[in-house]
Coordinates of N, CA and C in Angstrom, one line a residue:
V13 N -5.6 28.1 -2.2 CA -6.5 29.3 -1.8 C -7.7 29.1 -2.7
S14 N -7.5 28.7 -4.0 CA -8.7 28.6 -4.8 C -9.7 27.5 -4.3
T15 N -9.1 26.5 -3.7 CA -10.0 25.5 -3.3 C -10.8 25.9 -2.0
Y16 N -10.4 26.9 -1.2 CA -11.1 27.4 -0.1 C -12.0 28.6 -0.4
L17 N -11.8 29.3 -1.6 CA -12.6 30.4 -1.9 C -13.8 29.9 -2.6
T18 N -13.8 28.8 -3.2 CA -14.9 28.3 -4.1 C -16.2 28.1 -3.1
P19 N -16.1 27.5 -2.0 CA -17.3 27.5 -1.2 C -17.9 28.7 -0.7
V20 N -17.0 29.7 -0.5 CA -17.4 31.1 -0.1 C -18.3 31.6 -1.2
L21 N -17.9 31.6 -2.4 CA -18.5 32.0 -3.6 C -19.9 31.2 -3.7
Q22 N -19.8 29.9 -3.5 CA -21.0 29.1 -3.6 C -22.1 29.5 -2.5
A23 N -21.6 29.8 -1.3 CA -22.6 30.2 -0.4 C -23.1 31.5 -0.8
K24 N -22.3 32.4 -1.4 CA -23.1 33.8 -1.9 C -24.2 33.4 -3.0
L25 N -23.8 32.5 -3.9 CA -24.8 32.1 -4.9 C -26.0 31.4 -4.4
L26 N -25.8 30.5 -3.4 CA -27.0 29.9 -2.8 C -27.9 31.2 -2.0
E27 N -27.2 32.1 -1.4 CA -28.0 33.2 -0.8 C -28.8 33.9 -1.9
L28 N -28.3 34.1 -3.1 CA -29.1 34.7 -4.2 C -30.2 33.9 -4.6
V29 N -30.0 32.5 -4.9 CA -31.0 31.6 -5.1 C -32.2 31.5 -4.1
E30 N -31.7 31.6 -2.8 CA -32.7 31.5 -1.8 C -33.7 32.8 -1.7
W31 N -33.0 34.0 -2.0 CA -33.7 35.2 -2.1 C -34.9 35.0 -3.2
R32 N -34.4 34.4 -4.4 CA -35.4 34.3 -5.4 C -36.5 33.2 -5.1
A33 N -36.1 32.2 -4.2 CA -37.1 31.2 -3.9 C -38.0 31.7 -2.9
N34 N -37.6 32.8 -2.0 CA -38.5 33.4 -1.1 C -39.4 34.4 -1.7
G35 N -39.3 34.5 -3.1 CA -40.3 35.5 -3.6 C -39.7 36.9 -3.9
A36 N -38.5 37.1 -3.7 CA -37.8 38.4 -4.0 C -37.7 38.5 -5.5
I37 N -37.9 39.7 -5.9 CA -37.7 40.0 -7.3 C -36.2 40.5 -7.5
L38 N -35.6 39.7 -8.3 CA -34.1 40.0 -8.6 C -34.0 41.1 -9.8
T39 N -33.1 41.9 -9.6 CA -32.8 42.8 -10.6 C -31.8 42.3 -11.5
R40 N -31.6 43.3 -12.5 CA -30.5 42.8 -13.5 C -29.1 42.7 -12.9
E41 N -28.8 43.6 -11.9 CA -27.6 43.6 -11.2 C -27.5 42.4 -10.5
D42 N -28.6 41.8 -9.8 CA -28.4 40.6 -9.0 C -28.1 39.4 -10.0
Y43 N -28.7 39.2 -11.2 CA -28.5 38.3 -12.1 C -27.0 38.3 -12.6
L44 N -26.5 39.6 -12.8 CA -25.0 39.7 -13.2 C -24.1 39.3 -12.0
Y45 N -24.5 39.6 -10.8 CA -23.8 39.3 -9.6 C -23.7 37.7 -9.6
G46 N -24.8 37.0 -9.8 CA -24.8 35.7 -9.8 C -24.1 35.0 -10.9
L47 N -24.0 35.7 -12.1 CA -23.3 35.2 -13.1 C -21.6 35.3 -12.9
W48 N -21.3 36.4 -12.2 CA -19.9 36.6 -11.9 C -19.5 35.6 -10.8
L49 N -20.5 35.3 -9.9 CA -20.1 34.3 -8.9 C -19.9 32.9 -9.5
C50 N -20.7 32.5 -10.6 CA -20.5 31.4 -11.4 C -19.2 31.2 -12.0
L51 N -18.8 32.3 -12.8 CA -17.5 32.6 -13.6 C -16.4 32.4 -12.6
G52 N -16.6 33.2 -11.4 CA -15.5 33.0 -10.4 C -15.2 31.6 -9.9
M53 N -16.3 30.9 -9.6 CA -16.0 29.4 -9.1 C -15.4 28.8 -10.3
F54 N -15.8 28.9 -11.5 CA -15.2 28.2 -12.6 C -13.7 28.5 -12.8
A55 N -13.5 29.9 -12.6 CA -12.1 30.3 -12.7 C -11.1 29.7 -11.8
L56 N -11.7 29.7 -10.4 CA -11.0 29.2 -9.4 C -10.7 27.7 -9.4
Q57 N -11.6 27.0 -9.8 CA -11.4 25.6 -10.1 C -10.5 25.2 -11.2
T58 N -10.5 26.0 -12.3 CA -9.6 25.8 -13.4 C -8.1 26.2 -12.9
I59 N -8.0 27.3 -12.2 CA -6.5 27.6 -11.8 C -6.2 26.6 -10.8
N60 N -7.0 26.0 -9.9 CA -6.7 25.0 -8.9 C -6.2 23.7 -9.7
T61 N -7.0 23.4 -10.7 CA -6.7 22.2 -11.4 C -5.2 22.3 -12.1
F62 N -5.0 23.4 -12.8 CA -3.6 23.6 -13.4 C -2.5 23.7 -12.4
A63 N -2.7 24.3 -11.4 CA -1.8 24.5 -10.2 C -1.4 23.2 -9.5
I64 N -2.3 22.4 -9.2 CA -2.1 21.1 -8.5 C -1.3 20.1 -9.5
N65 N -2.0 20.0 -10.9 CA -1.3 19.1 -11.8 C 0.0 19.4 -12.1
T66 N 0.4 20.8 -12.2 CA 1.8 21.2 -12.5 C 2.7 20.8 -11.3
Y67 N 2.2 21.1 -10.1 CA 3.1 20.7 -8.8 C 3.2 19.2 -8.8
Y68 N 2.1 18.3 -9.0 CA 2.4 17.0 -8.8 C 3.4 16.5 -10.1
K69 N 3.2 17.1 -11.2 CA 4.0 16.7 -12.3 C 5.6 16.9 -12.0
R70 N 5.8 18.2 -11.5 CA 7.2 18.5 -11.2 C 7.7 17.6 -10.0
A71 N 6.8 17.5 -8.9 CA 7.2 16.8 -7.7 C 7.6 15.3 -8.2
M72 N 6.9 14.8 -8.9 CA 7.0 13.3 -9.2 C 8.3 13.2 -10.1
A73 N 8.4 14.1 -11.0 CA 9.7 14.1 -11.9 C 10.9 14.2 -11.0
M74 N 10.9 15.1 -10.0 CA 12.0 15.2 -9.1 C 12.3 14.0 -8.4
G75 N 11.1 13.3 -7.9 CA 11.2 12.2 -7.0 C 11.8 11.1 -7.9
M76 N 11.4 10.9 -9.2 CA 12.1 9.9 -10.0 C 13.6 10.1 -10.3
E77 N 14.0 11.6 -10.4 CA 15.3 11.7 -10.5 C 16.2 11.4 -9.3
M78 N 15.7 11.7 -8.1 CA 16.2 11.3 -6.9 C 16.3 9.8 -6.7
R79 N 15.3 9.2 -7.1 CA 15.3 7.7 -7.1 C 16.4 7.1 -7.9
A80 N 16.5 7.5 -9.2 CA 17.5 7.0 -10.1 C 18.9 7.4 -9.6
A81 N 19.1 8.6 -9.0 CA 20.5 8.8 -8.4 C 20.8 8.0 -7.3
M82 N 19.8 7.8 -6.5 CA 20.2 6.9 -5.4 C 20.4 5.5 -5.8
Q83 N 19.6 4.9 -6.7 CA 19.8 3.6 -7.3 C 21.3 3.5 -8.0
A84 N 21.7 4.5 -8.6 CA 23.0 4.5 -9.3 C 24.0 4.4 -8.2
D85 N 23.8 5.3 -7.2 CA 24.8 5.3 -6.1 C 24.9 4.0 -5.4
I86 N 23.8 3.3 -5.1 CA 23.8 1.9 -4.6 C 24.5 0.9 -5.4
Y87 N 24.1 1.0 -6.8 CA 24.9 0.1 -7.8 C 26.4 0.3 -7.7
D88 N 26.8 1.6 -7.6 CA 28.2 1.7 -7.5 C 28.9 1.2 -6.3
R89 N 28.1 1.3 -5.2 CA 28.6 0.8 -4.0 C 28.7 -0.8 -4.0
I90 N 27.6 -1.5 -4.6 CA 27.6 -2.9 -4.7 C 28.8 -3.3 -5.5
L91 N 29.1 -2.7 -6.7 CA 30.1 -3.0 -7.5 C 31.5 -2.9 -6.9
A92 N 31.6 -1.9 -5.8 CA 32.9 -1.7 -5.1 C 33.0 -2.7 -4.0
M93 N 32.0 -3.4 -3.7 CA 32.2 -4.4 -2.6 C 32.8 -5.7 -3.0
P94 N 33.5 -6.4 -2.0 CA 33.9 -7.8 -2.4 C 32.7 -8.7 -2.6
A95 N 33.0 -9.7 -3.5 CA 31.9 -10.6 -3.9 C 31.2 -11.3 -2.8
D96 N 31.9 -11.7 -1.8 CA 31.4 -12.6 -0.7 C 30.6 -11.6 0.2
Q97 N 31.0 -10.4 0.3 CA 30.1 -9.5 1.2 C 28.8 -9.1 0.5
A98 N 29.0 -8.9 -0.8 CA 27.9 -8.5 -1.6 C 26.7 -9.7 -1.6
A99 N 27.3 -11.0 -1.6 CA 26.4 -12.3 -1.7 C 25.7 -12.3 -0.3
R100 N 26.3 -12.0 0.8 CA 25.9 -12.1 2.2 C 24.7 -11.1 2.4
Q101 N 24.9 -9.9 1.8 CA 24.0 -8.7 2.0 C 23.1 -8.6 0.8
S102 N 22.9 -9.5 -0.1 CA 22.0 -9.4 -1.2 C 20.7 -9.0 -0.9
G103 N 20.0 -9.5 0.1 CA 18.6 -9.3 0.4 C 18.5 -7.8 0.9
Q104 N 19.4 -7.3 1.7 CA 19.3 -5.8 2.1 C 19.5 -5.0 1.0
L105 N 20.4 -5.4 0.2 CA 20.8 -4.5 -1.1 C 19.6 -4.4 -2.0
L106 N 18.9 -5.6 -2.1 CA 17.6 -5.5 -3.0 C 16.6 -4.7 -2.4
N107 N 16.3 -4.8 -1.0 CA 15.5 -4.1 -0.4 C 15.8 -2.5 -0.5
L108 N 17.0 -2.3 -0.4 CA 17.3 -0.8 -0.7 C 17.0 -0.4 -2.1
L109 N 17.3 -1.1 -2.9 CA 17.1 -0.9 -4.4 C 15.5 -0.6 -4.7
S110 N 14.8 -1.6 -4.2 CA 13.4 -1.5 -4.7 C 12.5 -0.8 -3.7
G111 N 12.5 -1.2 -2.4 CA 11.6 -0.6 -1.5 C 11.9 0.9 -1.0
D112 N 13.1 1.0 -0.5 CA 13.4 2.2 0.1 C 13.6 3.4 -0.8
T113 N 14.2 3.2 -1.9 CA 14.2 4.2 -3.0 C 12.7 4.4 -3.6
N114 N 11.9 3.5 -3.6 CA 10.7 3.8 -4.1 C 9.8 4.7 -3.1
R115 N 10.1 4.4 -1.9 CA 9.3 5.2 -0.7 C 9.7 6.8 -0.9
I116 N 11.0 6.9 -1.2 CA 11.4 8.3 -1.3 C 10.7 9.0 -2.5
D117 N 10.8 8.3 -3.6 CA 10.1 8.6 -4.8 C 8.6 8.9 -4.8
M118 N 7.9 8.1 -3.9 CA 6.4 8.3 -3.7 C 6.1 9.4 -2.7
A119 N 7.1 9.6 -1.6 CA 6.8 10.6 -0.6 C 7.1 12.1 -1.0
L120 N 7.8 12.3 -2.1 CA 8.3 13.5 -2.4 C 7.2 14.5 -2.7
P121 N 6.1 14.1 -3.5 CA 5.0 15.0 -3.8 C 4.3 15.4 -2.5
F122 N 4.4 14.7 -1.4 CA 3.5 14.9 -0.3 C 4.3 15.7 0.8
L123 N 5.6 15.9 0.6 CA 6.4 16.5 1.8 C 6.0 18.1 1.8
N124 N 5.4 18.6 0.8 CA 4.7 20.1 1.0 C 3.7 20.1 2.2
Y125 N 3.0 19.0 2.4 CA 1.9 19.1 3.3 C 2.4 19.2 4.7
W126 N 3.7 18.8 5.0 CA 4.2 19.0 6.3 C 4.1 20.5 6.8
W127 N 4.4 21.4 6.0 CA 4.2 22.7 6.5 C 2.9 23.3 6.1
S128 N 2.2 23.0 5.1 CA 1.0 23.6 4.7 C -0.3 23.0 5.4
A129 N -0.1 21.7 5.8 CA -1.3 21.1 6.4 C -2.0 21.8 7.7
P130 N -1.1 22.3 8.6 CA -1.8 23.0 9.7 C -2.5 24.2 9.3
G131 N -2.0 25.0 8.4 CA -2.7 26.1 8.1 C -3.9 25.7 7.3
Q132 N -3.9 24.7 6.5 CA -5.1 24.3 5.7 C -6.3 23.9 6.6
C133 N -5.7 23.1 7.6 CA -6.8 22.4 8.7 C -7.4 23.7 9.3
L134 N -6.7 24.7 9.7 CA -7.1 25.9 10.4 C -8.1 26.7 9.7
L135 N -7.9 26.8 8.4 CA -8.6 27.6 7.4 C -9.9 26.8 7.1
V136 N -9.8 25.5 7.0 CA -11.0 24.6 6.8 C -12.0 24.7 8.1
A137 N -11.3 24.6 9.2 CA -12.0 24.6 10.5 C -12.8 26.1 10.6
V138 N -12.2 27.1 10.3 CA -12.9 28.5 10.4 C -13.9 28.6 9.4
L139 N -13.7 28.0 8.1 CA -14.9 28.0 7.1 C -16.0 27.3 7.6
L140 N -15.7 26.1 8.1 CA -16.7 25.2 8.5 C -17.6 25.8 9.7
W141 N -16.8 26.5 10.7 CA -17.5 27.0 11.7 C -18.4 28.2 11.2
R142 N -17.9 29.0 10.2 CA -18.8 30.0 9.7 C -20.0 29.5 8.9
F143 N -19.8 28.3 8.3 CA -21.0 27.9 7.5 C -22.0 27.0 8.3
V144 N -21.3 26.2 9.2 CA -22.2 25.1 9.8 C -22.4 25.5 11.3
G145 N -21.4 26.1 11.9 CA -21.7 26.6 13.3 C -20.9 25.7 14.2
W146 N -21.5 25.4 15.3 CA -20.8 24.7 16.4 C -20.8 23.1 16.2
A147 N -21.5 22.6 15.3 CA -21.3 21.1 14.8 C -20.0 21.0 14.3
A148 N -19.4 22.1 13.4 CA -18.1 21.9 12.9 C -17.0 21.9 14.0
V149 N -17.2 22.5 15.0 CA -16.2 22.4 16.2 C -16.3 21.0 16.8
V150 N -17.3 20.4 16.9 CA -17.5 18.9 17.3 C -16.7 18.0 16.5
G151 N -16.9 18.3 15.1 CA -16.3 17.4 14.1 C -14.8 17.6 14.2
V152 N -14.3 18.8 14.3 CA -12.8 19.1 14.3 C -12.3 18.3 15.6
G153 N -13.1 18.5 16.7 CA -12.7 17.9 18.0 C -12.4 16.2 17.7
V154 N -13.4 15.7 17.2 CA -13.4 14.3 16.9 C -12.2 13.9 16.0
L155 N -11.9 14.7 15.1 CA -10.7 14.4 14.2 C -9.5 14.6 15.1
M156 N -9.4 15.6 15.9 CA -8.1 15.7 16.7 C -8.0 14.5 17.7
V157 N -9.1 14.0 18.2 CA -9.0 12.9 19.1 C -8.5 11.7 18.4
L158 N -8.9 11.6 17.1 CA -8.5 10.4 16.3 C -7.0 10.4 15.9
V159 N -6.4 11.6 16.0 CA -4.9 11.7 15.5 C -4.1 10.7 16.2
P160 N -4.1 10.6 17.7 CA -3.3 9.5 18.3 C -3.7 8.2 17.8
V161 N -4.8 7.9 17.5 CA -5.2 6.6 17.0 C -4.5 6.2 15.7
Q162 N -4.6 7.1 14.8 CA -3.9 7.1 13.4 C -2.3 6.8 13.8
T163 N -1.7 7.5 14.7 CA -0.3 7.5 14.9 C 0.0 6.1 15.5
I164 N -0.8 5.6 16.4 CA -0.5 4.3 16.9 C -0.6 3.2 15.7
G165 N -1.6 3.3 14.8 CA -1.9 2.4 13.7 C -0.6 2.4 12.8
A166 N -0.2 3.7 12.5 CA 1.1 3.9 11.6 C 2.3 3.1 12.2
S167 N 2.3 3.4 13.6 CA 3.5 2.7 14.3 C 3.5 1.2 14.2
V168 N 2.2 0.6 14.3 CA 2.1 -0.9 14.2 C 2.5 -1.4 12.8
M169 N 2.0 -0.5 11.8 CA 2.2 -1.0 10.5 C 3.7 -0.9 10.1
S170 N 4.3 0.2 10.7 CA 5.8 0.3 10.4 C 6.7 -0.8 11.0
T171 N 6.2 -1.3 12.2 CA 6.8 -2.4 12.9 C 6.7 -3.6 12.0
Q172 N 5.5 -3.9 11.5 CA 5.2 -5.1 10.7 C 6.0 -5.1 9.3
R173 N 6.1 -3.8 8.8 CA 6.9 -3.7 7.5 C 8.2 -4.0 7.8
R174 N 9.0 -3.6 9.0 CA 10.3 -3.9 9.2 C 10.4 -5.5 9.4
K175 N 9.5 -6.0 10.0 CA 9.5 -7.6 10.2 C 9.5 -8.3 8.8
A176 N 8.6 -7.7 8.0 CA 8.5 -8.3 6.6 C 9.7 -8.0 5.8
A177 N 10.3 -6.9 6.0 CA 11.7 -6.7 5.2 C 12.9 -7.5 5.8
H178 N 12.8 -7.9 7.1 CA 13.8 -8.8 7.6 C 13.6 -10.2 7.0
Q179 N 12.3 -10.6 7.0 CA 12.0 -11.9 6.5 C 12.3 -12.1 5.0
T180 N 12.1 -11.0 4.2 CA 12.5 -10.9 2.9 C 14.0 -11.1 2.7
D181 N 14.7 -10.4 3.5 CA 16.2 -10.5 3.5 C 16.7 -12.0 3.8
C182 N 16.1 -12.6 4.7 CA 16.5 -14.0 5.1 C 16.2 -15.0 3.8
R183 N 14.9 -14.7 3.2 CA 14.5 -15.5 2.2 C 15.4 -15.3 1.0
L184 N 15.8 -14.1 0.6 CA 16.6 -13.8 -0.5 C 18.1 -14.4 -0.3
R185 N 18.5 -14.4 1.0 CA 19.9 -15.0 1.2 C 19.8 -16.4 1.0
L186 N 18.8 -17.1 1.4 CA 18.6 -18.5 1.3 C 18.5 -18.8 -0.3
F187 N 17.8 -18.0 -0.9 CA 17.6 -18.3 -2.3 C 19.0 -18.1 -3.0
Q188 N 19.9 -17.0 -2.7 CA 21.1 -16.9 -3.2 C 21.9 -17.9 -2.9
E189 N 21.8 -18.7 -1.7 CA 22.7 -19.9 -1.3 C 22.3 -20.9 -2.3
V190 N 21.0 -21.1 -2.6 CA 20.5 -22.2 -3.4 C 21.1 -22.1 -4.8
L191 N 21.0 -20.9 -5.4 CA 21.6 -20.6 -6.6 C 23.1 -20.9 -6.8

């Protein structure tokens, strides 16, 4: 909320500056109003900084705990496997330990955006329309048109990542045999 209120306060402050630039004589109350707007922007940004930093710190700590728990579970399962089966699947197991658990660790701080992003986008679109006008509608329309392009690009990257993981598995199996 503080991120989106700051531009509103800034617009009010710019109105005050514009009055002064157009030759209006500002009263003491106008100057105090401008000071309160500046203090409000400072307070909102300070609150925003502390809130976001606290959230990311906690989310990353939780992600590391989840990653450590998953890696411990994978190690336990590897130790319970027969040696010949573990040797055959060593590449897959290493991918699980390094790549897959790391993805969960890195994704956890951003899971909150799944539910909050649509509301944030709507709020930003309304604020842009209020400040910029119809040009903002065109900009939001272009962004909406580009969403399928991004989806296709992400799909292609995912396919390439799977192919790379399979090749890594094959290479690690061969390396295991050589050893």
